[in-house]
Short mmCIF file of C-alpha atoms in Angstrom, two decimals:
data_model
loop_
_atom_site.label_atom_id
_atom_site.label_comp_id
_atom_site.label_asym_id
_atom_site.label_seq_id
_atom_site.Cartn_x
_atom_site.Cartn_y
_atom_site.Cartn_z
CA MET A 21 248.77 63.07 117.29
CA ASP A 22 248.30 64.08 121.06
CA LEU A 23 245.54 66.30 121.00
CA ALA A 24 246.23 67.22 124.54
CA PHE A 25 248.22 70.87 124.98
CA THR A 26 250.92 70.72 127.72
CA PRO A 27 250.00 72.24 131.13
CA GLU A 28 252.55 74.66 130.25
CA GLU A 29 250.42 75.41 126.28
CA LEU A 30 247.66 75.87 129.01
CA ALA A 31 248.91 77.79 130.96
CA PHE A 32 249.97 80.27 128.41
CA ARG A 33 246.55 79.96 126.91
CA GLU A 34 245.24 81.41 129.98
CA GLU A 35 247.53 84.28 130.25
CA VAL A 36 246.97 85.24 126.61
CA ARG A 37 242.64 85.42 127.88
CA GLY A 38 243.84 86.85 130.61
CA TRP A 39 245.89 89.89 128.65
CA ILE A 40 243.01 90.29 125.95
CA ARG A 41 240.16 91.06 128.84
CA GLU A 42 242.14 93.72 130.47
CA HIS A 43 243.37 95.24 126.84
CA LEU A 44 239.99 94.80 124.29
CA ASP A 45 237.29 97.75 124.40
CA PRO A 46 233.76 95.19 125.05
CA ALA A 47 232.16 97.92 122.52
CA LEU A 48 234.30 96.68 119.84
CA ALA A 49 234.36 93.29 120.65
CA ALA A 50 230.63 93.33 120.72
CA LYS A 51 231.07 94.62 117.27
CA VAL A 52 232.99 91.58 116.18
CA LEU A 53 230.68 89.31 117.50
CA GLY A 54 227.69 90.71 115.95
CA GLY A 55 229.58 90.99 112.75
CA LEU A 56 229.52 94.64 112.70
CA ARG A 57 231.38 96.90 110.53
CA LEU A 58 234.51 97.94 111.80
CA SER A 59 236.14 101.11 110.79
CA LYS A 60 239.82 101.42 110.28
CA ASP A 61 241.02 102.83 114.43
CA ASP A 62 239.04 99.84 115.46
CA ILE A 63 240.61 97.43 112.80
CA GLN A 64 244.77 99.70 113.61
CA GLY A 65 243.94 100.51 116.56
CA TRP A 66 243.86 96.75 118.23
CA ALA A 67 246.42 96.40 115.26
CA ARG A 68 248.81 99.25 118.09
CA THR A 69 247.62 97.59 121.47
CA LEU A 70 248.99 93.98 120.07
CA GLY A 71 252.02 95.99 118.34
CA ARG A 72 253.29 97.22 121.17
CA GLN A 73 252.57 94.25 123.72
CA GLY A 74 255.09 92.14 120.32
CA TRP A 75 251.93 90.70 119.95
CA LEU A 76 250.77 91.63 116.29
CA ALA A 77 254.07 90.07 114.86
CA TYR A 78 253.21 86.29 116.85
CA ARG A 79 254.76 84.16 114.30
CA TRP A 80 257.61 85.88 113.70
CA PRO A 81 260.76 84.36 115.58
CA ARG A 82 263.20 86.38 117.98
CA ALA A 83 266.04 87.06 114.75
CA PHE A 84 262.93 89.31 114.26
CA GLY A 85 261.48 91.06 116.61
CA GLY A 86 258.27 88.56 117.62
CA PRO A 87 257.84 86.25 120.49
CA GLY A 88 259.70 83.60 119.68
CA TRP A 89 256.07 80.98 120.36
CA SER A 90 256.07 77.47 118.66
CA VAL A 91 253.25 77.05 116.30
CA VAL A 92 250.75 75.23 119.51
CA GLN A 93 251.20 78.64 120.88
CA GLN A 94 250.33 80.70 118.19
CA HIS A 95 247.17 78.73 117.51
CA LEU A 96 246.27 78.86 121.21
CA PHE A 97 246.68 82.90 120.84
CA ASP A 98 244.81 83.01 117.17
CA GLU A 99 241.81 80.58 119.03
CA ALA A 100 242.00 83.20 121.95
CA LEU A 101 242.06 86.31 119.88
CA ALA A 102 238.62 84.77 117.65
CA GLU A 103 236.87 84.04 120.79
CA ALA A 104 236.79 87.07 122.72
CA GLY A 105 235.94 88.96 119.88
CA ALA A 106 238.96 90.93 119.09
CA PRO A 107 239.44 92.37 115.69
CA PRO A 108 241.02 90.44 112.53
CA ILE A 109 244.50 90.59 112.31
CA LEU A 110 245.09 92.06 108.75
CA PRO A 111 247.61 89.82 107.09
CA PHE A 112 248.96 91.91 104.66
CA GLY A 113 252.01 92.98 106.37
CA PRO A 114 252.71 90.99 109.58
CA VAL A 115 251.88 87.00 108.15
CA MET A 116 252.21 87.53 104.01
CA VAL A 117 254.65 90.32 103.54
CA ALA A 118 256.64 90.12 106.59
CA PRO A 119 258.29 86.11 105.49
CA VAL A 120 259.12 87.61 102.24
CA ILE A 121 261.49 90.01 103.25
CA MET A 122 262.78 87.93 106.55
CA ALA A 123 263.61 85.24 104.16
CA PHE A 124 264.19 86.86 100.63
CA GLY A 125 264.90 90.35 101.49
CA THR A 126 268.14 92.35 102.35
CA PRO A 127 269.11 92.77 106.02
CA GLU A 128 268.54 97.15 105.36
CA GLN A 129 265.23 95.61 103.68
CA GLN A 130 264.82 94.13 106.83
CA ARG A 131 265.60 97.07 109.26
CA ARG A 132 263.47 99.03 107.48
CA PHE A 133 260.37 97.56 106.75
CA LEU A 134 260.10 95.08 109.56
CA PRO A 135 259.48 97.37 112.51
CA GLY A 136 256.54 99.34 111.50
CA ILE A 137 254.69 95.99 110.57
CA ALA A 138 255.45 94.80 113.97
CA SER A 139 253.88 97.69 115.50
CA GLY A 140 250.78 97.53 113.11
CA GLU A 141 251.47 101.72 112.18
CA VAL A 142 252.04 100.94 108.20
CA TRP A 143 249.10 99.49 106.55
CA TRP A 144 250.12 97.58 103.84
CA CYS A 145 248.00 95.99 100.86
CA GLN A 146 248.24 93.29 98.77
CA GLY A 147 249.14 94.34 94.43
CA TYR A 148 248.58 90.18 92.93
CA SER A 149 245.36 90.50 90.33
CA GLU A 150 244.91 92.47 87.41
CA PRO A 151 242.13 92.06 85.44
CA GLY A 152 242.21 88.83 83.80
CA SER A 153 245.24 87.85 85.74
CA GLY A 154 243.87 86.04 88.79
CA SER A 155 243.98 82.08 89.37
CA ASP A 156 246.06 82.99 86.05
CA LEU A 157 248.54 84.84 87.84
CA ALA A 158 251.55 84.92 85.53
CA SER A 159 250.02 86.60 83.12
CA LEU A 160 250.28 89.56 85.05
CA ARG A 161 250.81 92.19 82.43
CA THR A 162 251.69 95.31 85.34
CA ARG A 163 255.14 96.67 83.95
CA ALA A 164 258.29 97.68 85.77
CA GLU A 165 261.02 99.14 83.67
CA ARG A 166 264.80 99.87 84.68
CA ALA A 167 265.76 102.96 84.48
CA GLY A 168 269.04 103.89 86.23
CA ASP A 169 268.35 103.25 90.17
CA HIS A 170 264.54 103.56 89.66
CA TYR A 171 262.32 101.16 88.07
CA VAL A 172 259.18 102.75 86.02
CA VAL A 173 255.59 100.99 86.91
CA ASN A 174 252.86 101.12 84.35
CA GLY A 175 249.68 99.28 84.58
CA GLN A 176 246.73 98.31 87.00
CA LYS A 177 245.97 96.11 90.00
CA THR A 178 242.20 95.42 90.82
CA TRP A 179 240.30 93.60 93.94
CA THR A 180 243.27 95.31 95.82
CA THR A 181 241.64 94.89 99.82
CA LEU A 182 241.92 97.81 101.36
CA ALA A 183 244.43 99.86 99.40
CA GLN A 184 242.35 103.15 100.16
CA HIS A 185 243.60 103.04 103.81
CA ALA A 186 247.25 101.22 102.61
CA ASP A 187 250.61 103.38 103.47
CA TRP A 188 252.68 100.86 101.32
CA ILE A 189 251.55 97.66 98.48
CA PHE A 190 253.97 94.90 97.75
CA CYS A 191 253.73 94.16 94.18
CA LEU A 192 254.24 91.75 91.18
CA VAL A 193 255.14 93.18 87.80
CA ARG A 194 256.61 91.61 84.80
CA THR A 195 260.81 93.08 84.17
CA SER A 196 260.80 90.23 81.31
CA THR A 197 258.71 89.02 78.87
CA GLU A 198 261.58 86.40 77.71
CA GLY A 199 260.96 82.83 78.62
CA LYS A 200 257.93 80.97 80.33
CA PRO A 201 255.48 83.92 82.10
CA GLN A 202 256.93 82.94 85.68
CA THR A 203 260.57 84.11 84.55
CA GLY A 204 259.86 87.52 84.00
CA ILE A 205 257.89 88.55 87.29
CA SER A 206 260.11 90.39 89.99
CA PHE A 207 258.49 91.73 93.60
CA LEU A 208 258.40 95.27 94.19
CA LEU A 209 257.42 97.25 97.38
CA VAL A 210 255.96 100.01 96.56
CA ASP A 211 254.63 103.38 98.35
CA MET A 212 250.77 104.02 98.41
CA ARG A 213 252.22 107.85 98.16
CA SER A 214 254.48 108.19 95.13
CA PRO A 215 253.14 110.25 92.43
CA GLY A 216 251.33 108.30 89.77
CA ILE A 217 249.02 105.94 91.84
CA THR A 218 245.11 106.56 91.67
CA VAL A 219 243.08 104.47 94.05
CA ARG A 220 239.43 104.36 92.76
CA PRO A 221 237.06 102.66 94.94
CA ILE A 222 234.97 99.10 93.65
CA ARG A 223 231.16 98.66 95.79
CA LEU A 224 230.65 95.23 96.29
CA LEU A 225 227.37 93.61 96.75
CA ASP A 226 227.51 94.67 100.55
CA GLY A 227 227.57 97.73 99.58
CA GLU A 228 231.59 98.52 101.14
CA TYR A 229 233.94 99.68 99.88
CA GLU A 230 235.86 96.80 101.10
CA VAL A 231 237.89 96.70 97.84
CA ASN A 232 240.01 98.43 94.92
CA GLU A 233 241.33 99.49 91.52
CA VAL A 234 245.32 100.36 92.13
CA TRP A 235 246.22 102.18 88.76
CA PHE A 236 250.07 103.16 88.31
CA ASP A 237 251.33 105.91 85.47
CA ASN A 238 255.00 105.81 85.50
CA VAL A 239 255.30 104.90 88.76
CA ARG A 240 258.51 105.53 89.81
CA VAL A 241 260.11 103.13 92.42
CA PRO A 242 264.07 102.45 93.97
CA VAL A 243 266.14 99.78 93.34
CA ASP A 244 266.25 99.23 96.44
CA ASN A 245 262.62 97.99 97.02
CA LEU A 246 262.57 95.15 94.98
CA ILE A 247 262.41 92.09 96.94
CA GLY A 248 265.42 88.79 95.96
CA GLU A 249 266.95 88.89 92.36
CA GLU A 250 264.76 90.10 89.58
CA ASN A 251 263.10 88.02 87.32
CA LYS A 252 262.92 85.82 90.85
CA GLY A 253 259.57 87.15 91.51
CA TRP A 254 257.67 84.42 91.36
CA THR A 255 259.30 82.09 93.99
CA TYR A 256 258.54 84.60 96.43
CA ALA A 257 255.17 85.03 94.90
CA LYS A 258 253.96 81.30 95.67
CA TYR A 259 256.02 81.40 99.25
CA LEU A 260 253.71 84.06 100.01
CA LEU A 261 250.53 82.24 98.61
CA SER A 262 251.12 79.31 100.91
CA HIS A 263 250.84 81.49 103.89
CA GLU A 264 247.50 83.30 102.73
CA ARG A 265 246.29 79.79 101.87
CA ALA A 266 246.72 78.54 105.14
CA ASN A 267 245.66 82.09 106.37
CA ILE A 268 242.22 81.90 104.64
CA ALA A 269 241.00 78.47 107.25
CA ASP A 270 240.89 80.47 109.80
CA VAL A 271 238.94 77.41 111.37
CA ASN A 272 238.41 79.79 115.63
CA ARG A 273 237.21 82.03 113.65
CA ALA A 274 234.75 79.50 112.33
CA LYS A 275 234.08 78.41 115.24
CA ARG A 276 232.97 81.24 116.62
CA GLU A 277 230.85 82.00 114.48
CA LEU A 278 228.93 78.65 114.86
CA LYS A 279 228.51 79.83 118.37
CA ARG A 280 227.08 82.76 116.98
CA LEU A 281 224.85 80.85 114.45
CA LYS A 282 223.36 79.06 117.78
CA ARG A 283 222.90 81.98 119.34
CA LEU A 284 220.70 83.24 116.35
CA ALA A 285 218.74 80.28 115.82
CA GLN A 286 218.04 80.38 119.58
CA GLN A 287 216.76 84.03 119.40
CA CYS A 288 214.70 83.38 116.07
CA GLY A 289 212.63 80.88 117.65
CA VAL A 290 213.77 78.11 114.95
CA TRP A 291 216.12 76.18 117.23
CA ASP A 292 214.06 73.21 117.36
CA ASP A 293 213.57 72.56 113.82
CA LEU A 294 215.56 69.38 113.47
CA ARG A 295 216.28 70.09 109.73
CA LEU A 296 218.07 73.23 111.00
CA ARG A 297 220.05 71.25 114.13
CA ASP A 298 221.14 68.51 111.46
CA ALA A 299 222.34 70.81 108.98
CA ILE A 300 224.15 72.71 112.04
CA ALA A 301 225.33 69.85 113.14
CA LEU A 302 226.63 68.10 109.60
CA LEU A 303 229.14 71.77 109.61
CA GLU A 304 229.73 70.89 113.47
CA VAL A 305 231.47 68.17 111.93
CA ASP A 306 233.09 69.65 109.16
CA ILE A 307 234.31 72.46 111.54
CA VAL A 308 236.06 70.20 113.70
CA ALA A 309 237.16 68.38 111.01
CA LEU A 310 238.52 71.21 109.46
CA GLU A 311 240.51 71.98 113.13
CA MET A 312 242.05 68.31 113.35
CA LEU A 313 243.59 69.38 110.15
CA VAL A 314 244.84 72.56 111.00
CA LEU A 315 246.26 70.00 114.46
CA ARG A 316 247.40 67.40 112.14
CA VAL A 317 250.03 70.14 110.97
CA LEU A 318 251.07 71.76 113.51
CA ALA A 319 251.46 68.22 115.43
CA ALA A 320 253.78 67.68 112.45
CA GLU A 321 255.97 70.82 112.87
CA LYS A 322 255.71 70.48 116.76
CA SER A 323 257.93 66.62 116.49
CA GLY A 324 260.14 68.13 113.24
CA LYS A 325 258.76 65.57 110.44
CA PRO A 326 258.09 67.57 107.51
CA ALA A 327 255.60 70.15 107.20
CA LEU A 328 252.49 69.18 105.31
CA ASP A 329 251.90 70.95 101.96
CA ILE A 330 248.61 71.23 102.34
CA ALA A 331 247.71 74.79 102.48
CA ALA A 332 244.79 74.72 99.06
CA LEU A 333 242.96 71.55 101.62
CA LEU A 334 242.91 74.53 103.60
CA LYS A 335 241.75 77.10 101.89
CA ILE A 336 239.33 74.89 100.55
CA ARG A 337 237.36 73.91 103.65
CA GLY A 338 237.84 76.84 105.11
CA SER A 339 236.15 79.19 102.39
CA GLU A 340 233.36 76.73 102.10
CA ILE A 341 232.58 75.88 105.34
CA GLN A 342 232.64 80.68 105.91
CA GLN A 343 230.30 80.46 102.99
CA ARG A 344 227.93 77.72 104.30
CA LEU A 345 227.61 79.94 107.94
CA SER A 346 226.68 82.44 106.31
CA GLU A 347 224.05 80.29 104.50
CA LEU A 348 222.71 78.73 107.49
CA MET A 349 222.59 82.19 109.33
CA MET A 350 220.16 83.86 106.16
CA LEU A 351 217.54 80.36 107.07
CA VAL A 352 217.58 81.08 110.26
CA GLY A 353 216.71 85.21 110.01
CA GLY A 354 214.34 84.43 106.54
CA PRO A 355 212.95 87.01 105.07
CA LEU A 356 213.85 89.98 108.25
CA THR A 357 217.58 89.20 107.62
CA LEU A 358 216.38 91.48 103.44
CA PRO A 359 216.27 94.48 104.60
CA TYR A 360 219.45 97.17 104.50
CA LEU A 361 219.42 99.33 106.99
CA GLU A 362 223.57 100.92 106.79
CA PRO A 363 223.07 102.55 110.23
CA ALA A 364 222.72 99.17 111.81
CA LEU A 365 225.49 97.40 109.89
CA GLU A 366 227.65 100.08 111.84
CA GLY A 367 225.95 99.21 115.38
CA ARG A 368 224.79 103.26 115.49
CA TRP A 369 220.60 102.03 114.37
CA ASP A 370 218.64 103.32 117.55
CA GLY A 371 214.80 102.69 116.15
CA PRO A 372 212.83 99.76 115.42
CA TYR A 373 214.03 97.16 112.63
CA PRO A 374 211.90 94.80 110.82
CA GLY A 375 210.90 91.84 113.38
CA GLY A 376 212.13 93.30 116.61
CA ASP A 377 215.92 92.35 116.19
CA SER A 378 218.53 94.30 114.58
CA ALA A 379 220.95 91.58 115.22
CA LEU A 380 219.97 90.34 111.50
CA ALA A 381 221.21 93.27 110.06
CA PRO A 382 224.67 92.28 109.27
CA LEU A 383 223.84 88.81 107.85
CA ALA A 384 222.78 89.78 104.02
CA PRO A 385 225.62 91.63 103.09
CA ARG A 386 227.74 89.07 105.42
CA TYR A 387 226.31 87.09 103.10
CA PHE A 388 226.71 89.01 99.37
CA ASN A 389 230.32 89.61 100.61
CA LEU A 390 231.73 86.25 101.69
CA ARG A 391 230.55 84.68 97.69
CA LYS A 392 233.96 85.83 97.43
CA THR A 393 235.68 83.61 99.61
CA THR A 394 236.04 80.45 97.03
CA ILE A 395 237.53 82.93 94.45
CA TYR A 396 240.35 84.99 96.24
CA GLY A 397 243.49 82.78 96.96
CA GLY A 398 243.26 81.12 94.06
CA SER A 399 240.31 80.12 93.12
CA ASN A 400 239.03 76.63 94.59
CA GLU A 401 238.96 74.63 91.34
CA VAL A 402 242.28 76.01 91.02
CA GLN A 403 243.06 74.62 94.64
CA ARG A 404 241.58 71.21 93.38
CA ASN A 405 244.09 70.94 90.41
CA ILE A 406 246.39 72.10 93.05
CA VAL A 407 245.79 69.19 95.72
CA ALA A 408 245.70 66.38 93.10
CA GLN A 409 249.07 67.15 91.30
CA THR A 410 250.68 67.33 94.59
CA LEU A 411 248.68 64.84 96.65
CA LEU A 412 248.07 62.24 93.77
CA GLY A 413 250.91 63.21 91.20
#
């Protein structure tokens, strides 16, 4: 594997870095680098900025309105965004549902839905998990019954990230009860403004309203919003999940958070603690190993070799690294991470903070929030079974 980037790739990275410096608000970058909460305007405003440049759809081929970048250019773009402190690109539209629409949607569906995703104007959410149907997704019970030129949808989705902001939701629904559970599932695109949809917030341990229950009560969805064939949605769902699990690895954000961990250790006066330095060094080795794994995948794709089917492995290692980063940050801050001052989490606190450093305020909420990473996207226990079956036979 050749780990050296070409002169053209290095020039591309500098071009991207220059553009980000020119267009990313320093105050917004400071919020990201400090681990503060981001508003809808923070996230979608940046998405629209990327959309105007044609870079929100940075993984898309030219045929669908993307820049047609190589996999290495995509990686370098990800890296530049993370190191600059850009808000995250929410994956639900450009990274998850868009590839499904490209691969399995009709030309009319592609013309209808892809432009709004690429511009950042249309916010999407994911309707997969249900109570009792998380990692065992094939047991889902939300029903879609055909009634003329519409489906009538009834049921419930849960843990729906940022559904309170979403314009559309892509859903797995049951259209048949015959045969294996996987064979009766279809993939529907649903307008969140449809009569009969109710969004109920779920407050998390960090106090944030991030996920939701979404209820469907006789929601009418045009048959034209069905992706692909009826009862073939499980095939499309697996295609999408491979994109989600690889995205969870997020090695570039891990590299950025490692720098933040070191910075906090120095600010808190514990940088010289040898046991802490050992723990940070071990974590850094694992982050480098994860990056090598990602680059190995890129090298295979770049050389035209068969892609490495290791999305499950990337998800396992990436999610565990995120948790270890947050655990070490809590260790660095100690008891001073515990006060819960909501204005400090949003960068609005100008009063005294216990210990004198409000940079510690986001650490405990983030630690509690990241307990979820080894569960969502398919629990790591299930992912280990997938790795065993795929790689070991």
